[in-house]
CSV table of C-alpha atoms and ligand atoms in Angstrom, one decimal:
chain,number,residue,atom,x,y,z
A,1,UNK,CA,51.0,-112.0,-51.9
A,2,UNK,CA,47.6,-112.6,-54.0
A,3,UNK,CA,44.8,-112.9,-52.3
A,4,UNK,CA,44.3,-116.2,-51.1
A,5,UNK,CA,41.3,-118.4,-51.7
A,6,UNK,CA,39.8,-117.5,-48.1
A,7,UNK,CA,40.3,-113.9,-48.8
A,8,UNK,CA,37.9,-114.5,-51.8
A,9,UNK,CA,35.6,-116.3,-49.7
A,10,UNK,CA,35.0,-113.4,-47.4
A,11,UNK,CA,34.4,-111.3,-50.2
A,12,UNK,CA,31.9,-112.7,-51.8
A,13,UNK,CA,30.3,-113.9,-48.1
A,14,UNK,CA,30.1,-109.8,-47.5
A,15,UNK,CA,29.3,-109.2,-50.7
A,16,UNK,CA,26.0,-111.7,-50.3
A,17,UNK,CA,25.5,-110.3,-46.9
A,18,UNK,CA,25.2,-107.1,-48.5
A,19,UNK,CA,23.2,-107.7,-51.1
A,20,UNK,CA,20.9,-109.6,-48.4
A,21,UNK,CA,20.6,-106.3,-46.4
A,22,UNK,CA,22.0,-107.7,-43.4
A,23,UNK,CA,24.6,-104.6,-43.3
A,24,UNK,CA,27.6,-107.0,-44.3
A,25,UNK,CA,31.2,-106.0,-42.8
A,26,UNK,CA,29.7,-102.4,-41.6
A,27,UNK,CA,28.2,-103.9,-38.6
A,28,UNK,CA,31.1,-105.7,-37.2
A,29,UNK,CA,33.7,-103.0,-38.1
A,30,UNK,CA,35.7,-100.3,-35.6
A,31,UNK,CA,38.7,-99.1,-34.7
A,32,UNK,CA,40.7,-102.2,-34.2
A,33,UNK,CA,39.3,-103.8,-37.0
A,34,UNK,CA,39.7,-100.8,-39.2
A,35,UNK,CA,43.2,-100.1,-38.0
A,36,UNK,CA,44.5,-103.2,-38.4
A,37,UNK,CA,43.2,-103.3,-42.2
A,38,UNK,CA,45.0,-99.7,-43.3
A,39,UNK,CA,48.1,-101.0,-41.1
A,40,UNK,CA,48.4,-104.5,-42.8
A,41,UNK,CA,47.6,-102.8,-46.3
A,42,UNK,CA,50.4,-103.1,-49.3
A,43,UNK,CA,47.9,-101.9,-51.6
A,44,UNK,CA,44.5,-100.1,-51.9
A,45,UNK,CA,42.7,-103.0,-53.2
A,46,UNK,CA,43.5,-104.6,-49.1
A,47,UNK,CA,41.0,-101.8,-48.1
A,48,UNK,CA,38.9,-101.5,-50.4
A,49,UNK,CA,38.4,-104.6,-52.0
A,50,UNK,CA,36.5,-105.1,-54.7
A,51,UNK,CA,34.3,-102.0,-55.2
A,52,UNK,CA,35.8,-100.6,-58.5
A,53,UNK,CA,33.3,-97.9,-58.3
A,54,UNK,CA,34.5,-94.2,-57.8
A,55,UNK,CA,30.7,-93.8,-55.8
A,56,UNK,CA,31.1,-97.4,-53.7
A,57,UNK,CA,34.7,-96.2,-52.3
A,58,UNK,CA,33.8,-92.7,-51.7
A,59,UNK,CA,30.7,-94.7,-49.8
A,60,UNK,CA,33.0,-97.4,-48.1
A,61,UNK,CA,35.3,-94.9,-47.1
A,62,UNK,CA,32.4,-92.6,-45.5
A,63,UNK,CA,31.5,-95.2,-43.2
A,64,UNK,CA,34.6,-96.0,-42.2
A,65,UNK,CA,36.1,-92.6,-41.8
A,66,UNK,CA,33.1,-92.3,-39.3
A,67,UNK,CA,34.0,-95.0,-37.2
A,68,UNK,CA,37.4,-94.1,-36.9
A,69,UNK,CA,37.0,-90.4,-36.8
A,70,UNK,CA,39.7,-88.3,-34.2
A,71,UNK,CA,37.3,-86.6,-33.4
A,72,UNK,CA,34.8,-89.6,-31.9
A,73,UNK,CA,37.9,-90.2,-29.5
A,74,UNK,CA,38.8,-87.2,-28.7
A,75,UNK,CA,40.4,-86.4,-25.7
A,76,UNK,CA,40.9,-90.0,-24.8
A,77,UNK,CA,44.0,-92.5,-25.1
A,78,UNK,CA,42.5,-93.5,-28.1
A,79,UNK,CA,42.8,-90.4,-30.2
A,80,UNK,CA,46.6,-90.5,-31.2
A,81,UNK,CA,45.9,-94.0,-33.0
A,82,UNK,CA,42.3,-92.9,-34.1
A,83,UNK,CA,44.3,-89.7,-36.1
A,84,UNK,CA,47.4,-92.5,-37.6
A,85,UNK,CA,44.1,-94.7,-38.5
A,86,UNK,CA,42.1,-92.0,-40.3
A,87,UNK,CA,45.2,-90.7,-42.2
A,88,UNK,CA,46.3,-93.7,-43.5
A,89,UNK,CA,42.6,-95.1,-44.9
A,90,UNK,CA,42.3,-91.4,-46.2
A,91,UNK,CA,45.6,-92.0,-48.1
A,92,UNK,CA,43.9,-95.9,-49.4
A,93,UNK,CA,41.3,-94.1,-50.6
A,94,UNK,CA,43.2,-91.5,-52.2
A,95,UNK,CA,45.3,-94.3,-54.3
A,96,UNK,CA,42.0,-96.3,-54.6
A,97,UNK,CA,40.3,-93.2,-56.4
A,98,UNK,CA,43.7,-92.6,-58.5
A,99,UNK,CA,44.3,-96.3,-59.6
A,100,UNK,CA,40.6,-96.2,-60.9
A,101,UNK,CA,40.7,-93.1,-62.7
A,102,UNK,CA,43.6,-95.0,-64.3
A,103,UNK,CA,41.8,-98.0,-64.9
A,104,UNK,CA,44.4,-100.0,-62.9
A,105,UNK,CA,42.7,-100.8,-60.1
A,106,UNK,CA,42.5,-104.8,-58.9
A,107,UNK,CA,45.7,-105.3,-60.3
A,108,UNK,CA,47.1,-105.1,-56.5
A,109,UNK,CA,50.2,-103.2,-57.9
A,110,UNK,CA,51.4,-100.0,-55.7
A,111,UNK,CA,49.6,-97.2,-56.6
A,112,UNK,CA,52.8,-95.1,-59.3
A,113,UNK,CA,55.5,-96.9,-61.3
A,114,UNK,CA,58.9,-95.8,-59.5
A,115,UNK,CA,59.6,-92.8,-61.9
A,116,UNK,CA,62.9,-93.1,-63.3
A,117,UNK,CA,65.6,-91.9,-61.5
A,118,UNK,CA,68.6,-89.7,-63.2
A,119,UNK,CA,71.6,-91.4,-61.6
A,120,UNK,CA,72.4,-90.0,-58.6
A,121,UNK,CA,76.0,-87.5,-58.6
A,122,UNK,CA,78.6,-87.6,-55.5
A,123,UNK,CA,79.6,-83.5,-54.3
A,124,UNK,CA,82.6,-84.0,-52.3
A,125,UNK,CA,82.9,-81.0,-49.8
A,126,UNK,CA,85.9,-80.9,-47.3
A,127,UNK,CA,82.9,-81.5,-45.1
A,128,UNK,CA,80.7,-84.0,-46.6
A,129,UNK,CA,79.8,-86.4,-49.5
A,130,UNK,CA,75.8,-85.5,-51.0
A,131,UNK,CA,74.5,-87.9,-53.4
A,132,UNK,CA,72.2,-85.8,-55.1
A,133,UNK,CA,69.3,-86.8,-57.1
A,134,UNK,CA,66.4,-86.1,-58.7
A,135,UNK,CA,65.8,-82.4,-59.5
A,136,UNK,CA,62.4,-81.5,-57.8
A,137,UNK,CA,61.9,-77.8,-59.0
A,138,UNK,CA,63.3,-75.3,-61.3
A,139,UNK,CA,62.5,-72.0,-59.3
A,140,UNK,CA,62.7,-68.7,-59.5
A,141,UNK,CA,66.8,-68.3,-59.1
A,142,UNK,CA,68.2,-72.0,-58.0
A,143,UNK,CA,67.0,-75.6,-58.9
A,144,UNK,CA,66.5,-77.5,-56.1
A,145,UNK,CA,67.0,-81.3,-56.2
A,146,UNK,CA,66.7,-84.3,-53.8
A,147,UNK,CA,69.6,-85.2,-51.9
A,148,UNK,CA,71.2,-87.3,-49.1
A,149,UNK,CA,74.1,-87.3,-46.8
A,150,UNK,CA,75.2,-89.8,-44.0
A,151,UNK,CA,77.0,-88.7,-40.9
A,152,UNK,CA,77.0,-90.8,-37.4
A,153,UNK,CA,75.5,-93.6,-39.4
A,154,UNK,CA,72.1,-91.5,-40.0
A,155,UNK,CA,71.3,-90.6,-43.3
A,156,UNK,CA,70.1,-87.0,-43.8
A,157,UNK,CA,67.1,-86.4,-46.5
A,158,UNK,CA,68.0,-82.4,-47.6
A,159,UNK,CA,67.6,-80.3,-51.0
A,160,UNK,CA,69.7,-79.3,-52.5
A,161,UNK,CA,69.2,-75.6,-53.7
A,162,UNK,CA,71.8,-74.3,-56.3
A,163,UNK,CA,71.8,-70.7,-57.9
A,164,UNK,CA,71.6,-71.3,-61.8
A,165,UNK,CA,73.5,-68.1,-62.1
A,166,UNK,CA,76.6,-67.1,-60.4
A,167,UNK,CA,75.0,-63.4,-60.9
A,168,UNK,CA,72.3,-64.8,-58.3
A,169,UNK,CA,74.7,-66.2,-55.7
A,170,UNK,CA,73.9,-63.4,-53.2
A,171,UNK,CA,70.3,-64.1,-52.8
A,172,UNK,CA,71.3,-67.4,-51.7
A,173,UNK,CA,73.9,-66.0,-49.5
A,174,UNK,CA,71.2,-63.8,-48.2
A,175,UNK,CA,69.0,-67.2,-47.7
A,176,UNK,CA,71.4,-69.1,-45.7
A,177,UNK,CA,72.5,-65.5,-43.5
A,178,UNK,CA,69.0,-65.5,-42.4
A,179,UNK,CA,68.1,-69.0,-41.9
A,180,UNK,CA,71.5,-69.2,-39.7
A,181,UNK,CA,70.5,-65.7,-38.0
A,182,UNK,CA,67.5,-67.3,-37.0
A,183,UNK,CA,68.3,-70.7,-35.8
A,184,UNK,CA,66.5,-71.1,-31.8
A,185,UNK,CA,68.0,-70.1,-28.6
A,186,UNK,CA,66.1,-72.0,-26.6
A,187,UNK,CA,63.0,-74.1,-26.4
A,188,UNK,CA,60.4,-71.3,-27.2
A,189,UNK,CA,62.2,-70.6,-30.4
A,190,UNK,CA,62.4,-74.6,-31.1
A,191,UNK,CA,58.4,-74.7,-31.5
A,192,UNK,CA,58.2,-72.4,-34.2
A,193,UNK,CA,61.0,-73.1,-35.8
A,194,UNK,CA,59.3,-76.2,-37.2
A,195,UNK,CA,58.0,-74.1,-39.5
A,196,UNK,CA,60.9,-73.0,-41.3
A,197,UNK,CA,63.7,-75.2,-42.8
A,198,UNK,CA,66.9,-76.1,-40.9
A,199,UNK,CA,70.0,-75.2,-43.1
A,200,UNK,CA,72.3,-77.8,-42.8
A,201,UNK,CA,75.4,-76.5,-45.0
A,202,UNK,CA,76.7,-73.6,-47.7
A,203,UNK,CA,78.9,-73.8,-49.8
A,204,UNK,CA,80.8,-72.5,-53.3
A,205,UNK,CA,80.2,-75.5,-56.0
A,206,UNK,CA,83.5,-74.4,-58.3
A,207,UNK,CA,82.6,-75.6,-62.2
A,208,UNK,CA,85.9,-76.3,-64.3
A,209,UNK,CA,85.8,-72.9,-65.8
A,210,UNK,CA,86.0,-72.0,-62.3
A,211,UNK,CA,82.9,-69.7,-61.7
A,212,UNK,CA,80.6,-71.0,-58.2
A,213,UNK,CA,77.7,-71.2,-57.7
A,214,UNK,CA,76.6,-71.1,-54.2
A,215,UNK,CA,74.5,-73.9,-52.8
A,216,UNK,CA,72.3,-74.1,-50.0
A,217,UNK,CA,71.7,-77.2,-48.3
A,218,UNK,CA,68.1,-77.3,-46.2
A,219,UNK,CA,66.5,-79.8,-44.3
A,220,UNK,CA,63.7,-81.9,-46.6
A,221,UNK,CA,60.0,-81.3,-45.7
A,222,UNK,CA,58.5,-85.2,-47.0
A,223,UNK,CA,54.5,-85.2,-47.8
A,224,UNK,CA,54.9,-81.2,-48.0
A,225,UNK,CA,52.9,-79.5,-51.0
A,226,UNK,CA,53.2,-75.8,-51.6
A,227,UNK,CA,50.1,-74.1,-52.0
A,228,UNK,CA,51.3,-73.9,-55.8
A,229,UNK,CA,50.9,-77.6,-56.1
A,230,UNK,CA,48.0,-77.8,-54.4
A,231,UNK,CA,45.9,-74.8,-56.3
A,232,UNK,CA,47.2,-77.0,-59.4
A,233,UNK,CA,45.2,-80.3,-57.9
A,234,UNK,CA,42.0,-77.6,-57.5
A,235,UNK,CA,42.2,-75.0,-59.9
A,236,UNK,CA,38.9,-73.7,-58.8
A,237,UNK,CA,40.2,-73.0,-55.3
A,238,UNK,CA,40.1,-75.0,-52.2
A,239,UNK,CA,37.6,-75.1,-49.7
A,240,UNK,CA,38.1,-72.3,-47.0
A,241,UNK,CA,37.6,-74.6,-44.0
A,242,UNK,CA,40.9,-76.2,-45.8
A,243,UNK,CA,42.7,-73.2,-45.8
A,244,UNK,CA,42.2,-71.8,-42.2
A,245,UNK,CA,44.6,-74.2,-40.5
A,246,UNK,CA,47.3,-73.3,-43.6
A,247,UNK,CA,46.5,-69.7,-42.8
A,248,UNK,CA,46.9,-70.1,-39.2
A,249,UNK,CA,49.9,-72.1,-39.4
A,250,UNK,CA,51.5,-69.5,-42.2
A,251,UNK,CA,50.4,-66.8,-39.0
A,252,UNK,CA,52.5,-68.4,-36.3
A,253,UNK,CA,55.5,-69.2,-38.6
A,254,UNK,CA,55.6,-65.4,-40.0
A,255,UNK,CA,55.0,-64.4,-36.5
A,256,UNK,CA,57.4,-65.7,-35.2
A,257,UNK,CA,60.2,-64.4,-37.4
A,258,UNK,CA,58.6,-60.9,-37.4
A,259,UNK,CA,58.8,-60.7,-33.6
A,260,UNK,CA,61.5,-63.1,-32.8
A,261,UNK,CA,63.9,-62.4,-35.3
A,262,UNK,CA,63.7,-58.9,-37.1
A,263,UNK,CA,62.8,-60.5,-40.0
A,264,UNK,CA,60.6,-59.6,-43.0
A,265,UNK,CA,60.2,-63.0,-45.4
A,266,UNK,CA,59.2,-60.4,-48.7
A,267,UNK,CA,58.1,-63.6,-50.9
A,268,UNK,CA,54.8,-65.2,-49.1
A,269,UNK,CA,53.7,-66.6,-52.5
A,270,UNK,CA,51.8,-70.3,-53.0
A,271,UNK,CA,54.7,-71.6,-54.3
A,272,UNK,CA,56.7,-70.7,-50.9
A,273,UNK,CA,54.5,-72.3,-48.6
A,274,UNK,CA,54.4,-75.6,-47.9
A,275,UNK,CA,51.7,-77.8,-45.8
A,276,UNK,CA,50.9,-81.4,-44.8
A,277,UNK,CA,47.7,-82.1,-46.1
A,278,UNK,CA,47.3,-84.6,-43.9
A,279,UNK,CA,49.7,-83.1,-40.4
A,280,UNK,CA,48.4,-79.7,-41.1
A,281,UNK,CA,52.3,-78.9,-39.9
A,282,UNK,CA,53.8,-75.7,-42.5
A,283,UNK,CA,57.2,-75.0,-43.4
A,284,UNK,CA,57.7,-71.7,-45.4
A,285,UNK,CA,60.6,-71.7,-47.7
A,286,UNK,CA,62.5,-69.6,-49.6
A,287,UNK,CA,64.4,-67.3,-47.8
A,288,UNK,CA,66.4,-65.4,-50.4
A,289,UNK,CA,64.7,-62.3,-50.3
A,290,UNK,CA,63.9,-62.0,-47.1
A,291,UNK,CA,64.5,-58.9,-45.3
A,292,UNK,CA,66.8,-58.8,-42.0
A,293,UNK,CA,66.4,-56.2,-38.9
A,294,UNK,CA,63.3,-54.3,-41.0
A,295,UNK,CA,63.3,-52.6,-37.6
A,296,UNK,CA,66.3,-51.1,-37.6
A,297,UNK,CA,66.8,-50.0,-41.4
A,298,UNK,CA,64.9,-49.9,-44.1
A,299,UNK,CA,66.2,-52.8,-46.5
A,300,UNK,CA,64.5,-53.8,-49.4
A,301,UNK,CA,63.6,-57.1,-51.6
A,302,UNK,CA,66.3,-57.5,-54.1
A,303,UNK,CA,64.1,-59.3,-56.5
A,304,UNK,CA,60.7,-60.4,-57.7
A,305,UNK,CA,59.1,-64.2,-58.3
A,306,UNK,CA,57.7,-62.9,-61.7
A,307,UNK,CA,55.3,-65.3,-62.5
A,308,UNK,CA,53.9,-64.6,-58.9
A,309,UNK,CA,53.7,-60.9,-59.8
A,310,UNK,CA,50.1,-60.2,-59.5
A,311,UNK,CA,50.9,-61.6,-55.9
A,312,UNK,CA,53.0,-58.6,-54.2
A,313,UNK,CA,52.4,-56.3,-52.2
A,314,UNK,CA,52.2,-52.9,-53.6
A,315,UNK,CA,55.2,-51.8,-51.7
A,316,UNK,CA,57.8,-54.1,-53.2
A,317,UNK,CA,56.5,-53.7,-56.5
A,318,UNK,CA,57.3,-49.8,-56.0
A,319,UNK,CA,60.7,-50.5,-54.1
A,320,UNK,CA,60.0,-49.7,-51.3
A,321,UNK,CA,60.9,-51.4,-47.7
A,322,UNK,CA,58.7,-53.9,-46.1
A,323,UNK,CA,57.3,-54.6,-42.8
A,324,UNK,CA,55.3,-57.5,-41.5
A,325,UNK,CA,52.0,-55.6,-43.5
A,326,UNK,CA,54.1,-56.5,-46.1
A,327,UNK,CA,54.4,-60.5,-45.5
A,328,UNK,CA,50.3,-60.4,-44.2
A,329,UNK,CA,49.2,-58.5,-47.3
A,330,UNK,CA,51.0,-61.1,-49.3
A,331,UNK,CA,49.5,-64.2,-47.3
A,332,UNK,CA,46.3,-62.7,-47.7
A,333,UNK,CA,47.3,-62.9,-51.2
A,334,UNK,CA,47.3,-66.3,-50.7
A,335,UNK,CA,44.0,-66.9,-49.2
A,336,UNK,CA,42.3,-64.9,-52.3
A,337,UNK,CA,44.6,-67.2,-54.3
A,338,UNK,CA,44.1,-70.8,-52.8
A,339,UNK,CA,39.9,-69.8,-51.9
A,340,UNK,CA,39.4,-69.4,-56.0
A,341,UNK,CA,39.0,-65.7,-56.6
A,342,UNK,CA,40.6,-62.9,-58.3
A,343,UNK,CA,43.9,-62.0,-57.0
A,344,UNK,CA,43.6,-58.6,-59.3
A,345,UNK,CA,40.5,-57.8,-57.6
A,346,UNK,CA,40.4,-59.8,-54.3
A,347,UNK,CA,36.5,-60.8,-54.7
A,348,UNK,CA,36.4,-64.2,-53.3
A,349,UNK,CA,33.7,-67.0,-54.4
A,350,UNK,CA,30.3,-66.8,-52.6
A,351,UNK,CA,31.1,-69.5,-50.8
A,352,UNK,CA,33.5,-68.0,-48.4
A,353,UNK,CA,31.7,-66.6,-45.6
A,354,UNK,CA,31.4,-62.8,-45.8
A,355,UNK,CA,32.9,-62.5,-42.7
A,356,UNK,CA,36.0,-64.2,-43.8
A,357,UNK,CA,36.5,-62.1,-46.8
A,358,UNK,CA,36.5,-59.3,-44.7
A,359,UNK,CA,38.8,-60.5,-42.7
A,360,UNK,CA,41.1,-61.2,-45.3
A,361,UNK,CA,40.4,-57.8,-47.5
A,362,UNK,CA,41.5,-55.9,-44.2
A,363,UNK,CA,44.9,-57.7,-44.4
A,364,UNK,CA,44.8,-56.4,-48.4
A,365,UNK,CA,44.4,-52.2,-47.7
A,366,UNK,CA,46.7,-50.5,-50.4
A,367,UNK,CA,47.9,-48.1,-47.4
A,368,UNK,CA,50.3,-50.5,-46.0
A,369,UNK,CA,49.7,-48.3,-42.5
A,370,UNK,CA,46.7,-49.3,-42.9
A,371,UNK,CA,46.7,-53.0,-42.6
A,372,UNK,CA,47.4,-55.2,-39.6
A,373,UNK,CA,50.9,-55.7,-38.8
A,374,UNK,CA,50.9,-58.0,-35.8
A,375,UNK,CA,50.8,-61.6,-37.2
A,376,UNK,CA,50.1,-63.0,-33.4
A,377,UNK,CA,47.2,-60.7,-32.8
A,378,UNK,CA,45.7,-61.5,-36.4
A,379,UNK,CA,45.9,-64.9,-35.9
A,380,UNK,CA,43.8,-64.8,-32.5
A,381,UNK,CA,41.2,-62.2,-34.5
A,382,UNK,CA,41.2,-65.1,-36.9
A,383,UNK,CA,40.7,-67.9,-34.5
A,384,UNK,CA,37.8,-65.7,-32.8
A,385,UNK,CA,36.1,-65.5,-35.8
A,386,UNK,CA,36.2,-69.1,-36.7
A,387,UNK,CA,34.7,-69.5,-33.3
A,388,UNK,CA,31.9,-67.8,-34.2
A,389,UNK,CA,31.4,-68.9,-37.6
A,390,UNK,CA,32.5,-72.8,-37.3
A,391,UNK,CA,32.3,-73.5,-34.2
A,392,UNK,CA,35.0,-75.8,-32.5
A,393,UNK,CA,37.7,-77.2,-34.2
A,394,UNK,CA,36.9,-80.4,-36.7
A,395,UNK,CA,39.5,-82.2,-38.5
A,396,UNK,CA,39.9,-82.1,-42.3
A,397,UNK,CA,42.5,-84.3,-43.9
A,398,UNK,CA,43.3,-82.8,-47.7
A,399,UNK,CA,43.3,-85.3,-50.4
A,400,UNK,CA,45.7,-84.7,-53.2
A,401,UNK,CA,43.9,-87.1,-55.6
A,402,UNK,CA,46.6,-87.7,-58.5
A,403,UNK,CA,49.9,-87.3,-56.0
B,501,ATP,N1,62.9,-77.6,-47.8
B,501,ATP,C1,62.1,-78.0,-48.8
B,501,ATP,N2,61.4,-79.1,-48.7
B,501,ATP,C2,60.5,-79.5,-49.7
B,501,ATP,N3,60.4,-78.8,-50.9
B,501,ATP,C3,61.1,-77.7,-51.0
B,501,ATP,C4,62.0,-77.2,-50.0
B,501,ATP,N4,62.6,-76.1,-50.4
B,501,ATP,C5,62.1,-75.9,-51.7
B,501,ATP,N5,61.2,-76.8,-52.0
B,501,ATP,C6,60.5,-76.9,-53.3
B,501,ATP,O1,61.3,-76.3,-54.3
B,501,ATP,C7,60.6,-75.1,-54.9
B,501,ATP,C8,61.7,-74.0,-55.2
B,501,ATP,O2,62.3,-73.7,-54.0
B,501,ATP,P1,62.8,-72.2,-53.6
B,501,ATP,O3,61.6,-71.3,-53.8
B,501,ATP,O4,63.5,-72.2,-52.3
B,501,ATP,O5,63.8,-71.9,-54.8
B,501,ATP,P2,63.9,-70.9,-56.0
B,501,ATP,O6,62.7,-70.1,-56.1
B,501,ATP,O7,64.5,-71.6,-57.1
B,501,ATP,O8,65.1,-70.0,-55.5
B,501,ATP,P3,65.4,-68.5,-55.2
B,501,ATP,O9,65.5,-68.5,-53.8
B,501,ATP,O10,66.7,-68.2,-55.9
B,501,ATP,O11,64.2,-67.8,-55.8
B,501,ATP,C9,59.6,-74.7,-53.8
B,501,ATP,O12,58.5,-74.1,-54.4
B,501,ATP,C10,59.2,-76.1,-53.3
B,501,ATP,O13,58.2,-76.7,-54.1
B,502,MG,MG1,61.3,-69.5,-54.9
């Protein structure tokens, strides 16, 4: 629907009141008002009306994001709403900012064309039917695409992750051994295993010159970025009040599968992690060269992500086995990564607190006896520290500007 003429009306009577001084819409606004605008929203332009300007949203959505802040309601019955409230004008503005970058904005139109679609394909397995579609990412070993599949009338949203090599069919064997191996017992287990994905199915897929390829099917993470995708949206490195709750999450899911389940993940790269910019939840993925009961023999990571080389731990790169030092020297990788600084030579930008930096060179000793190995215990240390530095808890939503 275009706006209609009383829409227009208001506008320019705010716009006049502004101008006048008087405040305009600021004064009257607050949660209710504010929620129901983001909630009754098709496009940005419902939010943000007519300020075109980069400067005048950033400033709109400043004062709003204040009145509406979590954390001004926290610990009352308001604070569930006040968080849905925040994330979705933090996701107007977002699309505000990219449709003017564009030079689209006012033309009320949702924020991306639909990108064309390949047509979807039907697998028939004597189990299911997947209609797969779009391929999302060409990885190290498998492509992974977008796919569906119905049962009890519920439709499942799953990737579908297919060796491109039959020579490569055991790492994805290996994947859905371990992911199946650590499926929870009980509720305990159920908490963090939010932070891995479910496996829903495996299979051979037989071509006509009968060679398989094994495929993995896993549960769909939606709104997920890996840290690859979101170094790529800041190349100079992300604030490291950003990173501490992906850190923290990436603790509790590692620790959890270190303690829990036996098992080593040996691939903690960016491009394996995934976070919610705006949940903070984390899924790592990847499981295909992880390493099962490291405490009871001394396996080893079959293969490397090369472009991620610079990345591992000195251990796997000289073929040897790895422990959980292993997986916290490589997320520590991360942090040097994702903060902006030099993953040769670990020194972070200035503007990570020293005390951080030592924190996270600690986790990056060459000795790998040397470095923590207790992801639970690291993760309080971390929290401490944060404490300290920070102070309590405040809530950042990431923006991912052009996604
Ligand atoms: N469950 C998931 N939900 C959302 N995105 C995913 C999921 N699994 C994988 N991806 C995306 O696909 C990319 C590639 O996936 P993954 O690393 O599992 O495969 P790969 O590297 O091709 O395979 P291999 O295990 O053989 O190295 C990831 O970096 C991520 O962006
Ligand atoms: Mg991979």
């Amino acid at each position: 629907v275009e706006g209609s003429v009383e829409d227009e009306q208001r506008v320019v009577l705010e716009r006049l009141r502004e101008l006048a001084g008087l405040g305009g819409v600021m004064s009257k606004e607050d949660l209710d008002s504010i929620g129901r605008r983001v909630n009754s929203a098709t496009v940005p332009e419902d939010v943000f009306e007519n300020l075109s300007q980069l400067h005048d949203v950033a400033m709109r959505y400043k004062q709003y994001a204040r009145l509406v802040h979590p954390d001004r309601f926290s610990g009352t019955s308001q604070e569930p709403r006040a968080k849905d409230v925040f994330v979705k004008l933090t996701m107007w503005k977002e699309q505000a900012e990219t449709k003017i970058r564009a030079g689209t904005y006012g033309d009320r139109k949702p924020v991306a064309p639909p990108t064309p679609k390949m047509g979807p394909s039907v697998i028939k397995t004597p189990k299911r039917e997947y209609v797969v579609s779009d391929l999302v990412a060409t990885g190290d070993l498998a492509d992974v695409y977008k796919a569906s599949f119905t049962e009890d009338s519920k439709t499942f949203e799953v990737m579908f992750k297919v060796s491109q090599s039959p020579a490569d069919n055991d790492l994805l064997e290996n994947e859905s051994r371990v992911l199946t191996a650590m499926y929870p017992k009980d509720q305990v287990e159920e908490k963090f295993y939010r932070y891995l994905p479910k496996l829903y199915d495996t299979f051979a897929l037989r071509s006509p010159s009968r060679t398989a390829r094994r495929v993995n099917i896993l549960q769909r993470a939606p709104g997920y970025f890996s840290l690859a995708e979101i170094k790529k949206e800041y190349p100079r490195g992300i604030d490291f009040r950003d990173f501490v709750w992906m850190y923290k999450r990436l603790l509790a899911g590692i620790g959890y599968v270190h303690q829990h389940k036996d098992v080593v993940h040996g691939a903690i790269l960016p491009s394996h992690v995934l976070v919610h910019p705006t949940e903070h939840g984390a899924k790592i993925v990847d499981w295909s060269y992880a390493v099962p009961e490291w405490s009871k023999q001394a396996g080893k990571v079959k293969a490397l992500s090369k472009p991620y080389k610079a990345l591992y731990a000195p251990e796997i790169l000289d073929r040897k086995p790895p422990t959980p030092e292993t997986d916290l020297y490589m997320a520590s990788k991360c942090a040097v990564f994702m903060l902006g600084g030099n993953v040769e030579t670990n020194q972070m930008p200035d503007s990570v607190p020293r005390q951080v930096q030592a924190f996270f060179s600690s986790c990056l000793l060459k000795g790998q006896s040397r470095r923590p190995g207790d992801a639970w215990k690291l993760h309080e240390e971390f929290d401490d520290l944060l404490q300290r530095l920070v102070g309590p808890r405040k809530y950042r939503p990431l923006s991912m500007p052009t996604r």
